[in-house]
C-alpha atoms as a printed R data frame, in Angstrom:
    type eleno elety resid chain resno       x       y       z
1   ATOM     1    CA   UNK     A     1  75.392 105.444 122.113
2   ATOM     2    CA   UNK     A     2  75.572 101.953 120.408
3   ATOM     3    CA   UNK     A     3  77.052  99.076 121.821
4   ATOM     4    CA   UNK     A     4  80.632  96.898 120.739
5   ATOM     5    CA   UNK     A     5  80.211  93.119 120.014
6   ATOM     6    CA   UNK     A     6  83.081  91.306 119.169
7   ATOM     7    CA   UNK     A     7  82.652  87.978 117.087
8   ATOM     8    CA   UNK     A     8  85.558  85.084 116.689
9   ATOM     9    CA   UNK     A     9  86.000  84.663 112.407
10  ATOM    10    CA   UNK     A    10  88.328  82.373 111.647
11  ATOM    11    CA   UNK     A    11  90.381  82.280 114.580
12  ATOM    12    CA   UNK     A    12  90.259  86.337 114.768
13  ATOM    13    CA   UNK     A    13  88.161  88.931 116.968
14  ATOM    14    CA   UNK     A    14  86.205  91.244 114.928
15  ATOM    15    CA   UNK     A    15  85.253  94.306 116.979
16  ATOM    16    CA   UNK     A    16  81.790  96.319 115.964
17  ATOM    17    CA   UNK     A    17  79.866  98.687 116.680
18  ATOM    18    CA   UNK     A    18  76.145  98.045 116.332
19  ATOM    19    CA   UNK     A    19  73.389 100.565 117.028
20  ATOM    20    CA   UNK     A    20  69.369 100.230 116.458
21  ATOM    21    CA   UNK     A    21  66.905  97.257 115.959
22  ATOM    22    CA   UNK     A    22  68.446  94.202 114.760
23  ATOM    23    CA   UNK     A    23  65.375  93.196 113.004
24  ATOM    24    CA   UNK     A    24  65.675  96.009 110.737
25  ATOM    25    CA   UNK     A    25  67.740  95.617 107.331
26  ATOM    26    CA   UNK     A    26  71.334  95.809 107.792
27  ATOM    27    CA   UNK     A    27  74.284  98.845 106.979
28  ATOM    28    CA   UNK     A    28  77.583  97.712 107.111
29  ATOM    29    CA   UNK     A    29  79.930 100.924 107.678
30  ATOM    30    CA   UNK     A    30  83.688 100.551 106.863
31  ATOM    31    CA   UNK     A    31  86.135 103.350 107.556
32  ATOM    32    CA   UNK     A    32  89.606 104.430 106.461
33  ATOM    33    CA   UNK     A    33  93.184 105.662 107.501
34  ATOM    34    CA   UNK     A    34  93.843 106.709 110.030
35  ATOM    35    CA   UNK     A    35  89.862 106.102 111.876
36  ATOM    36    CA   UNK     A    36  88.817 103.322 113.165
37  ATOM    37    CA   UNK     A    37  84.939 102.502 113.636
38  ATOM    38    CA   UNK     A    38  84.427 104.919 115.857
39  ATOM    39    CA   UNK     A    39  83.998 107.571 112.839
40  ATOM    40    CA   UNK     A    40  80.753 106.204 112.207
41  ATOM    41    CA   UNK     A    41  78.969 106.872 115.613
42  ATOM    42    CA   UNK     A    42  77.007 110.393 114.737
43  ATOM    43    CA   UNK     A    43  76.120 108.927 110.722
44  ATOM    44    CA   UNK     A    44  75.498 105.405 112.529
45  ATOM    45    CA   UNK     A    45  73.088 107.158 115.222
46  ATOM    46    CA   UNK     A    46  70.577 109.106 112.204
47  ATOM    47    CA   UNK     A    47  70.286 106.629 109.675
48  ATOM    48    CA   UNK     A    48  69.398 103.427 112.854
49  ATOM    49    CA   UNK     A    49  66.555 106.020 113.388
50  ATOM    50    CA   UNK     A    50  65.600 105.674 109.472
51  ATOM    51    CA   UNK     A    51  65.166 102.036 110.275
52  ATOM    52    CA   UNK     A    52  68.356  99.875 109.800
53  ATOM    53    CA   UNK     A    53  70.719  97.994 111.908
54  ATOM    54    CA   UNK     A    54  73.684  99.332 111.977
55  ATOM    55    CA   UNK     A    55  77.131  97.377 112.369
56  ATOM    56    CA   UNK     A    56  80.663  99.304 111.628
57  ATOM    57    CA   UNK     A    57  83.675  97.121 112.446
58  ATOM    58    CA   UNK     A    58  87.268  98.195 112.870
59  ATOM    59    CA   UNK     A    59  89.585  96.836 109.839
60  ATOM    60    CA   UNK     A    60  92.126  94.829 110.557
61  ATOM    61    CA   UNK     A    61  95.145  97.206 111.974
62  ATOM    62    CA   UNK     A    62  92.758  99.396 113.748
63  ATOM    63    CA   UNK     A    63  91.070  99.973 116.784
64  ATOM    64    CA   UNK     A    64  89.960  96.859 118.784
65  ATOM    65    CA   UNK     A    65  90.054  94.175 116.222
66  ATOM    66    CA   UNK     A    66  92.531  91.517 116.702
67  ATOM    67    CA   UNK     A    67  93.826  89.283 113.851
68  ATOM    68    CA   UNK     A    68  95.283  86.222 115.654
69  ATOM    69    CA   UNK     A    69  96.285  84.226 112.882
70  ATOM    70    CA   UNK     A    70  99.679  84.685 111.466
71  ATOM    71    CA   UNK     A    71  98.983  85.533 108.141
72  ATOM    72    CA   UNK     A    72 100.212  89.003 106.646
73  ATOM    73    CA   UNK     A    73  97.383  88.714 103.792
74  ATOM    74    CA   UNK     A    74  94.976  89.277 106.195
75  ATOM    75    CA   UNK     A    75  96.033  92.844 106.685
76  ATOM    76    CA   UNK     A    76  95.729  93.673 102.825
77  ATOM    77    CA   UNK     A    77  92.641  95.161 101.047
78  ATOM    78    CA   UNK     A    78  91.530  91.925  99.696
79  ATOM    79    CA   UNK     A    79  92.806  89.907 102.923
80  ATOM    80    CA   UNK     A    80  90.122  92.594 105.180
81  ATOM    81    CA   UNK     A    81  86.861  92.427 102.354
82  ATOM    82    CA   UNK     A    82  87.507  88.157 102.716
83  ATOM    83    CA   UNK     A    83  87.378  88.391 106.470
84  ATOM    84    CA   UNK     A    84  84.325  90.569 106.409
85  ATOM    85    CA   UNK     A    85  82.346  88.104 104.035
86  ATOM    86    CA   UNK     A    86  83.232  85.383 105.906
87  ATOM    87    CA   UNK     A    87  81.861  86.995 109.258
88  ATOM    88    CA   UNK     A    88  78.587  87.895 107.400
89  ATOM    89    CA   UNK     A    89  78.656  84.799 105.908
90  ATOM    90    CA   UNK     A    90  79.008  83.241 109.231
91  ATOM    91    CA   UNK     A    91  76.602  85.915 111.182
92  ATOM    92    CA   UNK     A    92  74.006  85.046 108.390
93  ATOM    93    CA   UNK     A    93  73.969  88.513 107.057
94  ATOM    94    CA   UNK     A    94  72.542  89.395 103.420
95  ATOM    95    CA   UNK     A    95  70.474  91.914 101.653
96  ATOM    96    CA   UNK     A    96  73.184  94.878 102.917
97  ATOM    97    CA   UNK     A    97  73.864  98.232 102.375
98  ATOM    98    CA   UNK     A    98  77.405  98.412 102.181
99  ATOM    99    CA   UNK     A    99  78.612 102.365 103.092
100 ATOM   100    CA   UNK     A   100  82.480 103.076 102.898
101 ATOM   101    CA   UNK     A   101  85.243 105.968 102.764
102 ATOM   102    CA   UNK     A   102  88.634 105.420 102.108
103 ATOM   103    CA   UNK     A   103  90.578 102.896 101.900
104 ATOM   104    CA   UNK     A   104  87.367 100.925 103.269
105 ATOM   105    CA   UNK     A   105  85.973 101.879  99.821
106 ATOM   106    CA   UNK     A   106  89.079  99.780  98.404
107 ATOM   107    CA   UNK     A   107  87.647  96.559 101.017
108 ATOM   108    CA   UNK     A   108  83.892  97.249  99.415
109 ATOM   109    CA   UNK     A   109  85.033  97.385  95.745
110 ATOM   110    CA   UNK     A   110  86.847  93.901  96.616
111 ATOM   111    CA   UNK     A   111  83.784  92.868  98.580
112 ATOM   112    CA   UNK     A   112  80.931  93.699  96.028
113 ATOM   113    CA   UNK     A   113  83.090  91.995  93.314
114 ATOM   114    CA   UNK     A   114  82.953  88.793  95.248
115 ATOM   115    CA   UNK     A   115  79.894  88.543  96.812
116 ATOM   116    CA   UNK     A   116  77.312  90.796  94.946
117 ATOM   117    CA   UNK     A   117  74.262  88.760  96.353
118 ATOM   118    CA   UNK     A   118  75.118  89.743  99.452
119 ATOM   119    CA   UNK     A   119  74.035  93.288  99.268
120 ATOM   120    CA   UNK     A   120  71.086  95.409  97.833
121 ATOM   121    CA   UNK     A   121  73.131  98.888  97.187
122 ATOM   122    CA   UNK     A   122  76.182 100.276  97.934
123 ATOM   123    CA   UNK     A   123  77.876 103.632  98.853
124 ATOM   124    CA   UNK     A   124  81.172 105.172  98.259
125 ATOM   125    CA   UNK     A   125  82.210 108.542  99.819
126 ATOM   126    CA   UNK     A   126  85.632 109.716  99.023
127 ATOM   127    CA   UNK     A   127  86.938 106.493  98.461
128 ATOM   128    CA   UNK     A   128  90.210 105.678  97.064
129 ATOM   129    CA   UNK     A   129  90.315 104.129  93.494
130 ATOM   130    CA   UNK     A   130  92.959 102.972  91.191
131 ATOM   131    CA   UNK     A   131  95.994 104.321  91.482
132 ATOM   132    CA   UNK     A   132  94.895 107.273  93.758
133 ATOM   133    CA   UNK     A   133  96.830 106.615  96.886
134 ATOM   134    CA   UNK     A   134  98.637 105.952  99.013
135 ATOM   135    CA   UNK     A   135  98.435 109.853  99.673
136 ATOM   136    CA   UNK     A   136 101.207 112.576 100.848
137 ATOM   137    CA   UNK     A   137 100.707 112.120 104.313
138 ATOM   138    CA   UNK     A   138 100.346 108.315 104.547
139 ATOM   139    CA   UNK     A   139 103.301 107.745 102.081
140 ATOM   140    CA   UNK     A   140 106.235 108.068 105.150
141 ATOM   141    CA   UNK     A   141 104.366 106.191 107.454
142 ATOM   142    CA   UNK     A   142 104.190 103.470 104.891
143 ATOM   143    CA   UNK     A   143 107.929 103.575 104.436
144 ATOM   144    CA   UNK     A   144 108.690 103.298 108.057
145 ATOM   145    CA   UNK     A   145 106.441 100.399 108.383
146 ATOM   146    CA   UNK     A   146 108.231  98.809 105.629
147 ATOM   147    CA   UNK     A   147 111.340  98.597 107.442
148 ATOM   148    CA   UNK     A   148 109.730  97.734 110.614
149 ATOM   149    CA   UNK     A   149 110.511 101.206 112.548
150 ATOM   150    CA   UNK     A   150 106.586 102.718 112.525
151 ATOM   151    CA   UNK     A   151 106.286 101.307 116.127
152 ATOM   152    CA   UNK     A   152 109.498 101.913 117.013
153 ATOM   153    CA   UNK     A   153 108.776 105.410 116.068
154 ATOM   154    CA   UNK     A   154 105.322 105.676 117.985
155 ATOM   155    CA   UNK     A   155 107.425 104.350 121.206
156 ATOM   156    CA   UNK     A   156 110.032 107.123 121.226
157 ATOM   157    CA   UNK     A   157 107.137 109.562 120.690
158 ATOM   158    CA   UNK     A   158 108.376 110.794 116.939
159 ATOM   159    CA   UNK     A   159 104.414 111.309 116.211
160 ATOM   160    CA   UNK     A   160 102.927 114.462 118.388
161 ATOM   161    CA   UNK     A   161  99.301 114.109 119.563
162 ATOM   162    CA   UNK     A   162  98.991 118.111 118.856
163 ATOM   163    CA   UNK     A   163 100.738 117.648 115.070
164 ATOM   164    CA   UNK     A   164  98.967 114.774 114.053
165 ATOM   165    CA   UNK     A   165  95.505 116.730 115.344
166 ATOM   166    CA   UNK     A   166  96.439 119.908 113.113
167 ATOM   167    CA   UNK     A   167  97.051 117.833 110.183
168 ATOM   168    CA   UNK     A   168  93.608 116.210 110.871
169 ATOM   169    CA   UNK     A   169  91.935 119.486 111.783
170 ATOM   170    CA   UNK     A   170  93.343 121.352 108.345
171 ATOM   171    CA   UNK     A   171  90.787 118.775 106.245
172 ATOM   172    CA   UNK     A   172  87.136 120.258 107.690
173 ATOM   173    CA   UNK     A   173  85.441 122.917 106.180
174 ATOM   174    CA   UNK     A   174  82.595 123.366 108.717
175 ATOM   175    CA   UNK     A   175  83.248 121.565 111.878
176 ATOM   176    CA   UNK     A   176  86.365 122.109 113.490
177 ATOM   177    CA   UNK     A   177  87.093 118.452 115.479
178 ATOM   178    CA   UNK     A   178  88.273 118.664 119.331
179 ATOM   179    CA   UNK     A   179  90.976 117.343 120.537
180 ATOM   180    CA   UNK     A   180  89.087 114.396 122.179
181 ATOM   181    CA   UNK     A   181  87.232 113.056 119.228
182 ATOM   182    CA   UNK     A   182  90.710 113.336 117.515
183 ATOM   183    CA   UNK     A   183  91.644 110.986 120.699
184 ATOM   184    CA   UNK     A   184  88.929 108.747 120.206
185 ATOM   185    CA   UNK     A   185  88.296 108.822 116.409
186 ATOM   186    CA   UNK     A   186  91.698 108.822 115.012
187 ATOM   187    CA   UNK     A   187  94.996 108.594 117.398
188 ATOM   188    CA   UNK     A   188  93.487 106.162 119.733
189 ATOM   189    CA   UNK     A   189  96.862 104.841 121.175
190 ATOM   190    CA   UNK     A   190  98.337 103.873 117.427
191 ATOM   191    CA   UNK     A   191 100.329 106.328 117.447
192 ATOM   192    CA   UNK     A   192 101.539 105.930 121.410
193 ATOM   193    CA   UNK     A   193 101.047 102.494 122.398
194 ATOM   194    CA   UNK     A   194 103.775 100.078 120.989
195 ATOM   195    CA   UNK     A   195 101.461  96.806 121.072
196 ATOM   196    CA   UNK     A   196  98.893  99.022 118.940
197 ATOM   197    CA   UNK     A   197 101.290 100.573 116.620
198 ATOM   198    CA   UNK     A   198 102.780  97.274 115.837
199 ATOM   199    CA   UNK     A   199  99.114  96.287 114.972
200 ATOM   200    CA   UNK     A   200  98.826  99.131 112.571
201 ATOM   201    CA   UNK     A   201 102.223  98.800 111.210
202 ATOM   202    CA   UNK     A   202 101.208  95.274 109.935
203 ATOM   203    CA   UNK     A   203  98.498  97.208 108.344
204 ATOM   204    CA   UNK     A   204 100.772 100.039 106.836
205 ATOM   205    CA   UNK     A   205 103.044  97.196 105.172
206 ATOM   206    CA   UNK     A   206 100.075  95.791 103.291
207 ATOM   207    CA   UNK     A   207  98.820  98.887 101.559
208 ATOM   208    CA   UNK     A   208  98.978  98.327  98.260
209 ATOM   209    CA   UNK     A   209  97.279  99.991  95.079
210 ATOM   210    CA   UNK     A   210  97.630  96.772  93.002
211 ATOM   211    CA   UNK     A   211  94.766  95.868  94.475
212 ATOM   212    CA   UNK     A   212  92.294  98.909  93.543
213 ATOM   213    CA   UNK     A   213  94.084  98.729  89.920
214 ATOM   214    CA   UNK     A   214  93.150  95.275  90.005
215 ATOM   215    CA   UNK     A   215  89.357  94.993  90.687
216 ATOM   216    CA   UNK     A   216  88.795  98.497  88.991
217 ATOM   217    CA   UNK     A   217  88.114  97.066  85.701
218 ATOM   218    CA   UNK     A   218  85.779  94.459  87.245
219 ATOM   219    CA   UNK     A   219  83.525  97.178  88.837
220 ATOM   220    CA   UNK     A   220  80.942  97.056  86.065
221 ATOM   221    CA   UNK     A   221  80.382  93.633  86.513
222 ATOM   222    CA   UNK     A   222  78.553  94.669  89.879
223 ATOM   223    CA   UNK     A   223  75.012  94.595  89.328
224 ATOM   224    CA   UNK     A   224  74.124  96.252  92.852
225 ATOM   225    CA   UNK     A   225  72.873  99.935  92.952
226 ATOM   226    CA   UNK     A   226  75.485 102.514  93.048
227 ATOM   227    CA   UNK     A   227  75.573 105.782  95.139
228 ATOM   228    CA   UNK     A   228  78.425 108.318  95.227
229 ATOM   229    CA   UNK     A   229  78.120 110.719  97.580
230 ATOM   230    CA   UNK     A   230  81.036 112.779  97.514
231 ATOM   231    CA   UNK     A   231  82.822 115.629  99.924
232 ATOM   232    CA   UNK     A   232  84.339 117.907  96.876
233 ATOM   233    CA   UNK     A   233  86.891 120.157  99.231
234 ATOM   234    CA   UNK     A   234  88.863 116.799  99.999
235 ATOM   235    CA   UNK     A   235  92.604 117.552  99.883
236 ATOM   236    CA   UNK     A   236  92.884 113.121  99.755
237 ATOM   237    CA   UNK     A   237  90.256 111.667  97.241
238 ATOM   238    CA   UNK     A   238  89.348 114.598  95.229
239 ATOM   239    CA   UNK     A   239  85.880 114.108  92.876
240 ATOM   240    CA   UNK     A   240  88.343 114.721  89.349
241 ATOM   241    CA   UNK     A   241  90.640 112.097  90.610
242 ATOM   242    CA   UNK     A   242  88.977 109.370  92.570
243 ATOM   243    CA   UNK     A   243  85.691 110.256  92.111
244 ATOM   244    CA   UNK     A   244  85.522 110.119  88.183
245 ATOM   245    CA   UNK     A   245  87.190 106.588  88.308
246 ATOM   246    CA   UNK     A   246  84.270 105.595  90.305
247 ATOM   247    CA   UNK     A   247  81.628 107.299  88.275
248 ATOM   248    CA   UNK     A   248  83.116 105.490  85.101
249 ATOM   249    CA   UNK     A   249  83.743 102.270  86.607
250 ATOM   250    CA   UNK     A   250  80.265 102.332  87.581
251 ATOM   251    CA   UNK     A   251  78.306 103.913  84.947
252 ATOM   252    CA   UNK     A   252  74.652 103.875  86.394
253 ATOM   253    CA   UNK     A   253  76.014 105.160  89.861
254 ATOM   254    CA   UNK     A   254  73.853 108.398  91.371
255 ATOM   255    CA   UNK     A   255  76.203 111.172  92.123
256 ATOM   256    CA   UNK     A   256  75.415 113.630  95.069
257 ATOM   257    CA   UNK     A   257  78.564 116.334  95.463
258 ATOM   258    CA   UNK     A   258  78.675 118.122  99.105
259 ATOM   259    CA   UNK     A   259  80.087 121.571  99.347
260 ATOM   260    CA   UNK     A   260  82.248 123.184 101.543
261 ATOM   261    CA   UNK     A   261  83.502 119.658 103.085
262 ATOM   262    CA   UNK     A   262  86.190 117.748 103.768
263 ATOM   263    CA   UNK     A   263  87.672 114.375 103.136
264 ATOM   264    CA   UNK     A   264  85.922 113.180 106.909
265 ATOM   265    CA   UNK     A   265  82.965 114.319 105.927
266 ATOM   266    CA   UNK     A   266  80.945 111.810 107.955
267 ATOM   267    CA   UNK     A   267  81.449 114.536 110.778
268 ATOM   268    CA   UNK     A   268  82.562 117.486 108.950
269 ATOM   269    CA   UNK     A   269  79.152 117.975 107.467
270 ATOM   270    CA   UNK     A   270  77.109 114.806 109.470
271 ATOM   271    CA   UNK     A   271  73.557 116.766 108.522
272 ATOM   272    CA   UNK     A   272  74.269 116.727 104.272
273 ATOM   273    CA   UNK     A   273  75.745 113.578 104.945
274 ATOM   274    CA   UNK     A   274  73.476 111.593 106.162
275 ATOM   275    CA   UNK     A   275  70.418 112.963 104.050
276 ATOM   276    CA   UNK     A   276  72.266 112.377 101.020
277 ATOM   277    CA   UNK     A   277  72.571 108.559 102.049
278 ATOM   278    CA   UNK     A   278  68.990 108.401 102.947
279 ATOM   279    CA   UNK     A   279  67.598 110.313 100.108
């Protein structure tokens, strides 16, 4: 289901996943911590069938993207949305629906700020915001990354593939997630593999809420249609917290709350989800 391209930007491989006709209008999907791209498939899959080309690329840090230039910026929320314009840019990409979750919402916030033109709407879903994160359970992996130890850790086999799945599993409401779309989704050897965990320790070191405190107050520049479509049992980005400094920041955004769903609720609840982003 879909296919991987990778494309060289700026001396770095961008890995994405692309599904549908590629002379449809084009969704760009960015994900969070701890996914990858692969948490788009099933969302990816339904709205190609509405008629867009779809194209979700692993941030820097994650999955099969490689950043080959040695420059630590590149790993940090403004670093990623400057990488991502510049392969648009490059790929000729425009008129975009930009869709993001997490910390990815962080890279679109950055992105939309920059390059409005670029895009014809936008969508947040349980996006981080402000000060809202890092969150609980990121928080020690941040501080081991800090001091270098993250993929140290991962080597010696400090982070359990069954742990790390219940901590994962305790956020859905409605679909319980097997152990190999954990695999694929979210451990996917960076919590195992010491080449990969170094990868996503680089990306651990550069989280930083200065940056969502930063462009937050430039949000209502953005003169792009604005959808929120929230999961309001989410344990990470709750709707009082992140939501509402979303909702404020952009005043004429449309607001659709999902029930009964968790903070992955791009699989948790794939059916609401994806007719709330098409509706």
């Amino acid at each position: 289901m879909g296919k991987r391209n990778t494309y060289s930007v700026g001396g770095n491989t961008l890995s994405v996943i692309e599904m549908g006709d590629s002379a449809d209008p084009v969704a760009i999907f960015l994900h969070g911590i701890p996914a990858s791209a692969e948490l788009w498939r099933s969302s990816m899959s339904r709205i190609a069938q509405d008629g867009w080309y779809c194209m979700a690329p692993d941030l820097p840090g994650f999955g099969q993207t490689e950043i080959k230039v040695k420059d630590p910026s590149a790993y940090t929320l403004e670093g990623m949305a400057k990488l991502l314009l510049q392969w648009m840019m490059q790929e000729g990409l425009g008129e975009v629906w930009l869709i993001s979750h997490d910390i990815g919402g962080g890279v679109a916030q950055w992105m939309l700020s920059e390059k409005p033109l670029l895009f014809t709407k936008a969508t947040f879903s349980n996006s981080i915001a402000g000060d809202s994160w890092p969150v609980k359970d990121v928080a020690p992996m941040i501080k081991a990354a800090k001091t270098k130890m993250f993929a140290w850790m991962a080597l010696l086999g400090f982070f359990k593939k069954k742990d790390l799945h219940r901590a994962i599993a305790k956020t859905f409401r409605q679909q319980p997630i097997e152990m190999d779309e954990f695999e694929c989704i979210f451990y996917d050897g960076k919590f195992s593999n010491f080449q990969r965990a170094k990868k996503f320790q680089k990306m651990l070191r550069s989280l930083d809420n200065k940056y969502t405190q930063e462009i937050l107050g430039k949000l209502s520049l953005v003169n792009v249609p604005v959808q929120l479509v929230w999961a309001m049992d989410d344990i990470y980005q709750p709707w009082g917290i992140s939501g509402v400094m979303l909702k404020e920041a952009f005043p004429k955004a449309t607001v659709t709350q999902i029930h009964n769903c968790g903070h992955f609720l791009q699989i948790d609840d794939v059916d609401s989800y994806t007719e709330a982003l098409l509706r």
